mmCIF file of C-alpha atoms in Angstrom:
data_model
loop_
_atom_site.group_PDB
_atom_site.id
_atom_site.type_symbol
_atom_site.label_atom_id
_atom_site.label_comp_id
_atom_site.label_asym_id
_atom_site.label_seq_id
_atom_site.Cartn_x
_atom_site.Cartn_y
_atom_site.Cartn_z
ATOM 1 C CA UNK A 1 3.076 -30.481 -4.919
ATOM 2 C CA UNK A 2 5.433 -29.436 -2.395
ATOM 3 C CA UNK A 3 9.245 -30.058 -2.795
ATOM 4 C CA UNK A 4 9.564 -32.249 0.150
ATOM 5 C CA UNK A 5 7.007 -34.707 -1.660
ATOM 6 C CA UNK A 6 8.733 -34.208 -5.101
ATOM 7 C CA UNK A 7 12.186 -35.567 -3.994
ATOM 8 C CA UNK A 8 10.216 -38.750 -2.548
ATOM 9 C CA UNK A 9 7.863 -39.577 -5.484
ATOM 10 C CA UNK A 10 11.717 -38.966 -7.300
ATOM 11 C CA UNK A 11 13.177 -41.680 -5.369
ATOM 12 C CA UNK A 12 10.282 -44.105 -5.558
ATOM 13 C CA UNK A 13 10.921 -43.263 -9.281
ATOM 14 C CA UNK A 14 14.852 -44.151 -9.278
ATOM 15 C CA UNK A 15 13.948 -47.440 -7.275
ATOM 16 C CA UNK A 16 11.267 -48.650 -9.668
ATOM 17 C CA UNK A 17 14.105 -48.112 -12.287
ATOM 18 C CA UNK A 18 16.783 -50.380 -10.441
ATOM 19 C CA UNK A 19 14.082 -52.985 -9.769
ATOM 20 C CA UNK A 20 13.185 -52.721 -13.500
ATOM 21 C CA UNK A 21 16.863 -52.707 -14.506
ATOM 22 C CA UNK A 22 17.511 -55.788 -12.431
ATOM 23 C CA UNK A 23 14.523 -57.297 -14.191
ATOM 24 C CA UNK A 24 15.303 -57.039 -17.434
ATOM 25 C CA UNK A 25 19.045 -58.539 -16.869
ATOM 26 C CA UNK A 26 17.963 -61.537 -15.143
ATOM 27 C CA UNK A 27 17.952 -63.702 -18.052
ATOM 28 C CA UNK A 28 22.198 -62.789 -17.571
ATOM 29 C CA UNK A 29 22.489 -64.115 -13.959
ATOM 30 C CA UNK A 30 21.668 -68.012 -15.647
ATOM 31 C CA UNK A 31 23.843 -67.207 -18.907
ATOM 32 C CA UNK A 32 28.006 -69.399 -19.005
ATOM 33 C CA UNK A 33 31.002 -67.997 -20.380
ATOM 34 C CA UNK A 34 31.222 -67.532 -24.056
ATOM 35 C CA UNK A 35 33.952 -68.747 -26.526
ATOM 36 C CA UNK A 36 35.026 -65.236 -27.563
ATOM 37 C CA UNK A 37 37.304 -63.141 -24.880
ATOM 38 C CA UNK A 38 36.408 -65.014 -21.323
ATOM 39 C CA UNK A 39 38.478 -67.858 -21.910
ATOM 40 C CA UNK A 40 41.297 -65.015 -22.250
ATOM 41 C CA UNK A 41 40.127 -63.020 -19.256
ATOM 42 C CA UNK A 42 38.528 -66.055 -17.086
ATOM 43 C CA UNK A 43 38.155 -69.494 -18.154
ATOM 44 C CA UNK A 44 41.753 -69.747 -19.071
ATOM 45 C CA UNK A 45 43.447 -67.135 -17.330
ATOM 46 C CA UNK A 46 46.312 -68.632 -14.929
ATOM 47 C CA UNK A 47 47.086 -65.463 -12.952
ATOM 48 C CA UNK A 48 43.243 -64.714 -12.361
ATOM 49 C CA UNK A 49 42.737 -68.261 -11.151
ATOM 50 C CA UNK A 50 45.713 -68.266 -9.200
ATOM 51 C CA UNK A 51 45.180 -64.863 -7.870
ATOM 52 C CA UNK A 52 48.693 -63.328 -8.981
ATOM 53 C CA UNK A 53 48.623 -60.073 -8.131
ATOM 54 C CA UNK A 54 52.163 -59.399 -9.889
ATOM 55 C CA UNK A 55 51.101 -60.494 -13.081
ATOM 56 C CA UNK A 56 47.783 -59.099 -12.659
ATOM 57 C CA UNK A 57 49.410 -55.472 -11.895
ATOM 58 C CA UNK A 58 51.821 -55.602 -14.429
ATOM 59 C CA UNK A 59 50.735 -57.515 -17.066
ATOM 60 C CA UNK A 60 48.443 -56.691 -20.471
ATOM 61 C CA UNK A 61 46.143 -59.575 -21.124
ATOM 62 C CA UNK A 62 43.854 -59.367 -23.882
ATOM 63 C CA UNK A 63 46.062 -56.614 -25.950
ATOM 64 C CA UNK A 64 45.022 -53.940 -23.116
ATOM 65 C CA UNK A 65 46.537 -53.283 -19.615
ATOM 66 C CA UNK A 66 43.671 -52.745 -17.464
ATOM 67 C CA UNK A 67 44.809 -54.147 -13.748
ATOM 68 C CA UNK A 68 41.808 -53.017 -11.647
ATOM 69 C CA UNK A 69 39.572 -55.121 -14.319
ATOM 70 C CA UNK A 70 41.839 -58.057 -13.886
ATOM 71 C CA UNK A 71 42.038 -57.616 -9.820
ATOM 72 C CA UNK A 72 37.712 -57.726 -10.029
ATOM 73 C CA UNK A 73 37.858 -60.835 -12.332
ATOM 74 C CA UNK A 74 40.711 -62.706 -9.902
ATOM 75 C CA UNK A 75 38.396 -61.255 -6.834
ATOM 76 C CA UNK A 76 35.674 -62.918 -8.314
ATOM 77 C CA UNK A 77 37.296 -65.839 -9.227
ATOM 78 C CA UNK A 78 38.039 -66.842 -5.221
ATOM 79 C CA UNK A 79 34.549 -65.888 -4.249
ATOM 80 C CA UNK A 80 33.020 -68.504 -6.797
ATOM 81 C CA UNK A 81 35.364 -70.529 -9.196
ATOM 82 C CA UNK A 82 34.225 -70.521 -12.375
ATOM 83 C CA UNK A 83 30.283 -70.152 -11.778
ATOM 84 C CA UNK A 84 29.620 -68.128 -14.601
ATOM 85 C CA UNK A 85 26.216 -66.786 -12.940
ATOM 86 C CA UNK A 86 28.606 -64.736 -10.196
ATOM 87 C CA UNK A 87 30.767 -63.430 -12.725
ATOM 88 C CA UNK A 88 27.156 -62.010 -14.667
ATOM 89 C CA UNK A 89 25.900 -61.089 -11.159
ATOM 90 C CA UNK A 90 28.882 -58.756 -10.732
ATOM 91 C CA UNK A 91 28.323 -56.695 -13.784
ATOM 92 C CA UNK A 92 24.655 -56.131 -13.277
ATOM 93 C CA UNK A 93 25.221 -54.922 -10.096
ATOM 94 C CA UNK A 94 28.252 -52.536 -11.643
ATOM 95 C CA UNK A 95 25.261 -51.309 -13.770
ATOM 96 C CA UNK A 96 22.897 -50.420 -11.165
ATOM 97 C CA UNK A 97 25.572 -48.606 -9.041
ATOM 98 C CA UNK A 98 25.813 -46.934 -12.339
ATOM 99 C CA UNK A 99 22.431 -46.151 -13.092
ATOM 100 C CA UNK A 100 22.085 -44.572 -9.819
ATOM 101 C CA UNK A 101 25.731 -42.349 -10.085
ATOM 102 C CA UNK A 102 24.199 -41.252 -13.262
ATOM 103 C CA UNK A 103 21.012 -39.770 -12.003
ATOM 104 C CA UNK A 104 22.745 -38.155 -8.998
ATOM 105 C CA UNK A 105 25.565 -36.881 -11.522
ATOM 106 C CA UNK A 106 23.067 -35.204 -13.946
ATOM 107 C CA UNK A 107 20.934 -33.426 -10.625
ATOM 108 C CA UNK A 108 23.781 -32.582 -9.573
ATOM 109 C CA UNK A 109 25.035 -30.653 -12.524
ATOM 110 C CA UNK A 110 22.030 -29.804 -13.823
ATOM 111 C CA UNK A 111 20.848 -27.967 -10.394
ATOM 112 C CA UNK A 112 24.506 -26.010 -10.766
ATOM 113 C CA UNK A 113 23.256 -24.423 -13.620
ATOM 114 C CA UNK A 114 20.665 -22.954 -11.818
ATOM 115 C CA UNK A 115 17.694 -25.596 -12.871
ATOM 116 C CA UNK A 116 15.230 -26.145 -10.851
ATOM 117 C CA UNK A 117 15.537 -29.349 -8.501
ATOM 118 C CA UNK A 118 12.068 -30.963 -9.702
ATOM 119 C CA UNK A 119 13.378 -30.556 -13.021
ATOM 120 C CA UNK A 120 16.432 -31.560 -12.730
ATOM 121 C CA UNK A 121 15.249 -34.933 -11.269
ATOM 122 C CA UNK A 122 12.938 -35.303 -14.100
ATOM 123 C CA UNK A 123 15.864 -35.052 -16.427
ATOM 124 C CA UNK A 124 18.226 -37.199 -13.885
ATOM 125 C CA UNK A 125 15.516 -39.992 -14.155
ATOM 126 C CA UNK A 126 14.864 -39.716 -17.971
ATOM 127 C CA UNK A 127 18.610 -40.178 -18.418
ATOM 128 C CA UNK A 128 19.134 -42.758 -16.193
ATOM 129 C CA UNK A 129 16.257 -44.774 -17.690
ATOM 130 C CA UNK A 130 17.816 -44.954 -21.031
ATOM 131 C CA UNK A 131 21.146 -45.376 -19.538
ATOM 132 C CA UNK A 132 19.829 -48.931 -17.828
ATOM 133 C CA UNK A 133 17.437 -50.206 -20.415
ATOM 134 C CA UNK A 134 18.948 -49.194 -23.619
ATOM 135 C CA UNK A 135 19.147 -52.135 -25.735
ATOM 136 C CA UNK A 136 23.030 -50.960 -26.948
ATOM 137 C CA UNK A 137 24.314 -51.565 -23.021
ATOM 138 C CA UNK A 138 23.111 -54.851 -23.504
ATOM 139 C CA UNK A 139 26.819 -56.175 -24.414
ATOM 140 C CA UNK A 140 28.610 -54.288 -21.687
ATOM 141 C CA UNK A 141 26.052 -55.840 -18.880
ATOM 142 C CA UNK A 142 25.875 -59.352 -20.169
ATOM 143 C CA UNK A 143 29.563 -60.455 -21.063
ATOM 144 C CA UNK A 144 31.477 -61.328 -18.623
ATOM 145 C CA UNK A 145 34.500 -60.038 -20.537
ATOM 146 C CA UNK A 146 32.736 -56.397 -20.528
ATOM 147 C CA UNK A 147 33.343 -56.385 -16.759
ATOM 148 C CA UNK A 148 35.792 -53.351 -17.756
ATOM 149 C CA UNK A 149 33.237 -50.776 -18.861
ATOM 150 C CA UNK A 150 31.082 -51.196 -16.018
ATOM 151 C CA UNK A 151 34.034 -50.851 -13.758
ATOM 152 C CA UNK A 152 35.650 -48.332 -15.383
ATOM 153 C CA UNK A 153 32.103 -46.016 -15.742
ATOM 154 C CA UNK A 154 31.411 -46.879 -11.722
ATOM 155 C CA UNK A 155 34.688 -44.550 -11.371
ATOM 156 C CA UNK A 156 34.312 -42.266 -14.144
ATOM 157 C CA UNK A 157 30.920 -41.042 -12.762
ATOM 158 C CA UNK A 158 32.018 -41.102 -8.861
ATOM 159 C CA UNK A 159 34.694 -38.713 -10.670
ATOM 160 C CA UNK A 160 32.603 -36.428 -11.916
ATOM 161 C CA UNK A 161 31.054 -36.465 -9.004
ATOM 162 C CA UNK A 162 33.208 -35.391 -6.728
ATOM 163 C CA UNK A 163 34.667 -33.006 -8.776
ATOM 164 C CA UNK A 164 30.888 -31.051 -8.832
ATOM 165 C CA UNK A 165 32.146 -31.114 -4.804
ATOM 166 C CA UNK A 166 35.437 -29.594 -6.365
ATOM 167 C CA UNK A 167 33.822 -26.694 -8.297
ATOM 168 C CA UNK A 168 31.517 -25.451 -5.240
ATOM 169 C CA UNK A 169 34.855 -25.355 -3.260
ATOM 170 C CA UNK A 170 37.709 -25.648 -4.560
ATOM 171 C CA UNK A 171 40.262 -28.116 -2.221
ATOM 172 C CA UNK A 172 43.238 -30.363 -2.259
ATOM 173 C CA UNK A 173 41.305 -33.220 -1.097
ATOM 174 C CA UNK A 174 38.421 -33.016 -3.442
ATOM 175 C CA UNK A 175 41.170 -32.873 -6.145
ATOM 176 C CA UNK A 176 42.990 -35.445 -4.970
ATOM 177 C CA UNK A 177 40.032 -37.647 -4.517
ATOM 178 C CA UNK A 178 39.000 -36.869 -8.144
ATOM 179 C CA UNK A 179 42.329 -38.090 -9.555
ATOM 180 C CA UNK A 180 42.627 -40.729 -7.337
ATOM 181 C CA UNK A 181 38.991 -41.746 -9.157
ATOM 182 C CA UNK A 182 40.409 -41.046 -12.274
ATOM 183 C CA UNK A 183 43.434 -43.620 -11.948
ATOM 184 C CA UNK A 184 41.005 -46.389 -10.827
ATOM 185 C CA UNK A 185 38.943 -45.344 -13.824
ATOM 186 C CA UNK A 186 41.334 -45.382 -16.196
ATOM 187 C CA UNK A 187 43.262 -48.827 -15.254
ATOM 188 C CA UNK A 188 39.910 -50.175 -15.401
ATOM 189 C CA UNK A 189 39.312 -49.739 -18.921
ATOM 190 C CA UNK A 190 41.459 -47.063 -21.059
ATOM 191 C CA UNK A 191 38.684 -45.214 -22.690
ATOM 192 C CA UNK A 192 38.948 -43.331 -19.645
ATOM 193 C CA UNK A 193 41.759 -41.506 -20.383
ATOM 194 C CA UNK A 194 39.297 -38.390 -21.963
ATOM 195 C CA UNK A 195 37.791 -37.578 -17.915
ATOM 196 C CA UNK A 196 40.086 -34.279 -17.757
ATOM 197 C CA UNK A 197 38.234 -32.924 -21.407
ATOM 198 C CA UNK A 198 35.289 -33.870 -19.203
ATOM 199 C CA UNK A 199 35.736 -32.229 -16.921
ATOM 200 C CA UNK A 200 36.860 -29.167 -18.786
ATOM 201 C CA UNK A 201 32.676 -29.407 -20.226
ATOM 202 C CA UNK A 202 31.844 -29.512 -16.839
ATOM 203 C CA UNK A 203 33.554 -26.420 -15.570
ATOM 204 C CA UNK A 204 32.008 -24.820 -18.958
ATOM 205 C CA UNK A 205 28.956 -25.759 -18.491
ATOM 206 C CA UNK A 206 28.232 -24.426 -15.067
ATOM 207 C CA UNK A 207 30.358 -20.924 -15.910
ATOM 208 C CA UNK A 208 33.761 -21.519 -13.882
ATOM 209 C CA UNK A 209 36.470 -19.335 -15.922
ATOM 210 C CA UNK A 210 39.038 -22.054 -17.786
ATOM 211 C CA UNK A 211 42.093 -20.373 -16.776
ATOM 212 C CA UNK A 212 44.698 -20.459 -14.314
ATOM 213 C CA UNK A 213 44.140 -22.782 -11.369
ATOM 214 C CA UNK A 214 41.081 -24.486 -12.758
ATOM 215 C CA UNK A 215 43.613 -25.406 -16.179
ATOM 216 C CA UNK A 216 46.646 -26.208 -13.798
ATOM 217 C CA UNK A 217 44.713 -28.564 -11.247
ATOM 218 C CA UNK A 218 44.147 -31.019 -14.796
ATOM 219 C CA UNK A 219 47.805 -31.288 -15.481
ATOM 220 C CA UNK A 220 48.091 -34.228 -13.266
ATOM 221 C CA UNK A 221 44.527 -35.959 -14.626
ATOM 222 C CA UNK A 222 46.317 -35.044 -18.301
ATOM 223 C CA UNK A 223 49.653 -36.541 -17.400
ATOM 224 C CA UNK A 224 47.398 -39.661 -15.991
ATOM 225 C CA UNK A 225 45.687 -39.832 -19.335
ATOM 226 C CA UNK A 226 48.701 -39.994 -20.994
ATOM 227 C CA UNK A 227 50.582 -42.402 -19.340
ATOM 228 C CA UNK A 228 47.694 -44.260 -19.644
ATOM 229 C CA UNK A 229 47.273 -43.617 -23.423
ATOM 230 C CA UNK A 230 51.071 -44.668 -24.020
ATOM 231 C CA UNK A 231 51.083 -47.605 -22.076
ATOM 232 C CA UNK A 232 47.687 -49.102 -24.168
ATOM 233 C CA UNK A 233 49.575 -48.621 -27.479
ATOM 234 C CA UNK A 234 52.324 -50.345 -26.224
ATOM 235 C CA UNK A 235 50.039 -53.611 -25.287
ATOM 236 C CA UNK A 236 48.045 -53.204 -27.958
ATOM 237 C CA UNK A 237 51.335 -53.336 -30.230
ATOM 238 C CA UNK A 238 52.489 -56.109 -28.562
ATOM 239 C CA UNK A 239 48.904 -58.198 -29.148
ATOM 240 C CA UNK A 240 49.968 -57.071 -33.002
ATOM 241 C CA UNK A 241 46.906 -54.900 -33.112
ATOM 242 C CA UNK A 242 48.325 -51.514 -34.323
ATOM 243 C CA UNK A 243 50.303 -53.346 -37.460
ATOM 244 C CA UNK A 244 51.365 -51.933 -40.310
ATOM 245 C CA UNK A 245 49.285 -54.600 -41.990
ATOM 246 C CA UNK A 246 46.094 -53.076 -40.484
ATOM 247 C CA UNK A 247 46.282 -50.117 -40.787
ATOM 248 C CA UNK A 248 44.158 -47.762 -42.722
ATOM 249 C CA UNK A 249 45.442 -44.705 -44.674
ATOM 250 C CA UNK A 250 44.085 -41.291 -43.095
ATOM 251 C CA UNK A 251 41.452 -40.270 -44.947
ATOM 252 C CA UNK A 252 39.736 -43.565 -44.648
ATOM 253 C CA UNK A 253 40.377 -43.740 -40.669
ATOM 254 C CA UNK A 254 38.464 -40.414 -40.420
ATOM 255 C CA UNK A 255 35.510 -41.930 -42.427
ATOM 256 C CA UNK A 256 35.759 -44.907 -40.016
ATOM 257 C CA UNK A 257 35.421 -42.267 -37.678
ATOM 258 C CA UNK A 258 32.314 -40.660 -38.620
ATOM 259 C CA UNK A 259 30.825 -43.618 -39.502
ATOM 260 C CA UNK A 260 31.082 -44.674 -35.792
ATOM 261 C CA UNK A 261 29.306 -42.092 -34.666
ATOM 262 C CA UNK A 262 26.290 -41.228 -37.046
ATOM 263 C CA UNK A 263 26.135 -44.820 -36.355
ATOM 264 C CA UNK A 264 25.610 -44.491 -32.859
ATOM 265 C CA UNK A 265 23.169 -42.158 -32.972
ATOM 266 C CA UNK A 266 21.255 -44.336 -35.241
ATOM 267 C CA UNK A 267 21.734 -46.955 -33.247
ATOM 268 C CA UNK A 268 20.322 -45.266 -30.665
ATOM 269 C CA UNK A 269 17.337 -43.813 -31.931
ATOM 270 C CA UNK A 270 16.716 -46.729 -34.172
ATOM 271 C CA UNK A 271 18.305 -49.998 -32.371
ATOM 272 C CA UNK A 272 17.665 -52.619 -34.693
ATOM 273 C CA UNK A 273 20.028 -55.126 -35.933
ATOM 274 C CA UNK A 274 22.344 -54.982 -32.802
ATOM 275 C CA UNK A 275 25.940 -56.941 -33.124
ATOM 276 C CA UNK A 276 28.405 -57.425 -30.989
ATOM 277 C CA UNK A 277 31.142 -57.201 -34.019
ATOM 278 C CA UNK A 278 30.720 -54.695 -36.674
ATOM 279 C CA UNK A 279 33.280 -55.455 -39.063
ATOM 280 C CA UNK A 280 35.022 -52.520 -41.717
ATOM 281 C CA UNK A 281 34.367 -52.418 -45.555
ATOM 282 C CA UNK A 282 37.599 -54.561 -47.032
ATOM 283 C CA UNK A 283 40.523 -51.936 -47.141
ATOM 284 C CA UNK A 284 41.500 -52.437 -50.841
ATOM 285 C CA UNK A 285 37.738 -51.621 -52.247
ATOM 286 C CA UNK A 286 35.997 -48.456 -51.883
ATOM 287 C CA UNK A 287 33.694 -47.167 -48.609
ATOM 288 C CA UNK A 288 30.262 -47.663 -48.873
ATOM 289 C CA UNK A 289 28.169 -44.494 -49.881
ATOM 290 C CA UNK A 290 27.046 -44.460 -45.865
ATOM 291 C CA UNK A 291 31.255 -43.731 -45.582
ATOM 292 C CA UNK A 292 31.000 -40.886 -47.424
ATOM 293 C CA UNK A 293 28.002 -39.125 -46.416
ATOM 294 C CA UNK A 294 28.982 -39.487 -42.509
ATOM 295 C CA UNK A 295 30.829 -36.551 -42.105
ATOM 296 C CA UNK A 296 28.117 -34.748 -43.782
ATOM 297 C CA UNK A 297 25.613 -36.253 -40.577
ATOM 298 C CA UNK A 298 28.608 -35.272 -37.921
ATOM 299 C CA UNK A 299 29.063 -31.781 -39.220
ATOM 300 C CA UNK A 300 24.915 -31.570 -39.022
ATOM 301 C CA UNK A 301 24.727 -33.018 -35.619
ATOM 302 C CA UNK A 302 27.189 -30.499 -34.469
ATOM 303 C CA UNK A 303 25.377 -28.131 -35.823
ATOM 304 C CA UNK A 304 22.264 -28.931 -34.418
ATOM 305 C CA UNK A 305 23.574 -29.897 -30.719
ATOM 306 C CA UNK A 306 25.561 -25.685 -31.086
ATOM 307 C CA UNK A 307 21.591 -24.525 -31.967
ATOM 308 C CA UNK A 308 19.983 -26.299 -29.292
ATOM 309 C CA UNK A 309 22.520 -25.147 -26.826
ATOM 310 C CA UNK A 310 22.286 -21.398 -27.902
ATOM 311 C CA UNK A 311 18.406 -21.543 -27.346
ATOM 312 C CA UNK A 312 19.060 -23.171 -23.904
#
């Protein structure tokens, strides 16, 4: 098989996905609002129905401060009222953009580190697939109140990238473009605010030296991510969400903490009793045995993700 007819049957691949993505989120597109978030961020939003930009800029709604999120939702408010079906149409479509940014993002990178292009599309459409179907992205596609993480992953991957552009040839305008990406990113949803140690993988993995220029050009995404960072804990303060009364001492946060993700990863391989709400064990009794063997199952995935990247 020739090259030329490799990068077609690739494509026919990718478009088979997106029609089988759009498929299997259909059942969305005739879903309402739910009780739990979109009367916050929709239903019973004033400045999203009114379309007040000030307030919309400005203002945190929900305990976060995510304006570009709000601006889609108000946007998609004049467009259709309060048909909930639009609302689910404009996330699905988020995802598919998504889907696609993903397999070009993972070619692109993967052919940077000298991989061969039919295999890198191989890889770009294996990842892609299970980025689209897996049952996990279920909540982020179908709730309307998600809206943020497809928005905010639509810019986070047209980030990345451009800044692939940015490594080939280092420029102002590529750099500019990529934090320009990264602001739209991040005031979409603030889990963005870790692009620049993405990036940092990203020059690592394709061999670009982490020193001078190629540390200094990520001061700017770094002071983004900050401001960013600051500004959440101050909403989320205000919404009474960082209280004293919740909090957790250290040493059980960082179980918390790898509990999430040997979770995920179970999840993932295993997705079986899926929630949208997984509540913590009470704070005055003792973690769960899972608790206290989870840093155990981080320190061996490490571990194992170190091996498989020494033998390539």
């Amino acid at each position: 098989m020739s090259a030329a007819q490799g990068r077609v049957i690739a494509r026919w691949a990718l478009a088979a996905l997106l029609a089988l993505t759009l498929l299997a989120y259909l059942p969305a597109l005739s879903a309402d609002f739910t009780n739990w978030d979109d009367d916050g961020y929709v239903t019973e939003n004033v400045a999203v129905q009114r379309g007040d930009f000030g307030a919309l800029l400005l203002e945190p709604f929900e305990g976060n401060h995510h304006p570009v999120t709000m601006l889609s939702l108000a946007a998609n408010h004049a467009w259709s009222g309060l048909d909930a079906g639009s609302y689910h149409l404009g996330n699905v479509v988020l995802h598919l953009a998504c889907t696609l940014l993903v397999f070009l993002f993972v070619i692109g990178l993967l052919e940077r580190v000298s991989m061969a292009r039919a295999r890198a599309e191989l890889v770009g459409l294996a990842t892609s697939t299970v980025f689209a179907l897996h049952p996990m992205h279920v909540e982020s596609v179908a709730w309307v109140s998600a809206r943020k993480d497809p928005l905010y992953t639509l810019f986070f991957l047209l980030a990345l990238l451009v800044y692939l552009r940015h490594g080939d040839r280092p420029r102002t305008g590529t750099l500019l473009a990529t934090l320009a990406l990264a602001a739209l990113s991040m005031l979409s949803k603030p889990a963005a605010v870790v692009l620049p140690v993405a990036l940092v993988f990203v020059d690592w993995l394709r061999g670009r030296a982490l020193r001078g220029g190629a540390l200094l050009e990520k001061l700017p995404l770094l002071a983004l991510s900050v401001g960013v960072g600051l500004a959440t804990l101050s909403a989320q303060q205000a919404a009474g969400a960082t209280s004293a009364e919740s909090a957790f001492p250290l040493g059980r946060t960082f179980l918390h903490a790898c509990y999430g993700l040997m979770m995920y990863v179970v999840r993932f391989v295993a997705p079986l009793d899926l929630a949208p709400f997984y509540p913590l064990p009470d704070a005055d009794s003792e973690a769960p045995l899972a608790y206290l063997v989870a840093p155990l199952a981080v320190l061996a995935l490490a571990a194992l993700a170190i091996l498989l990247h020494r033998r390539g």
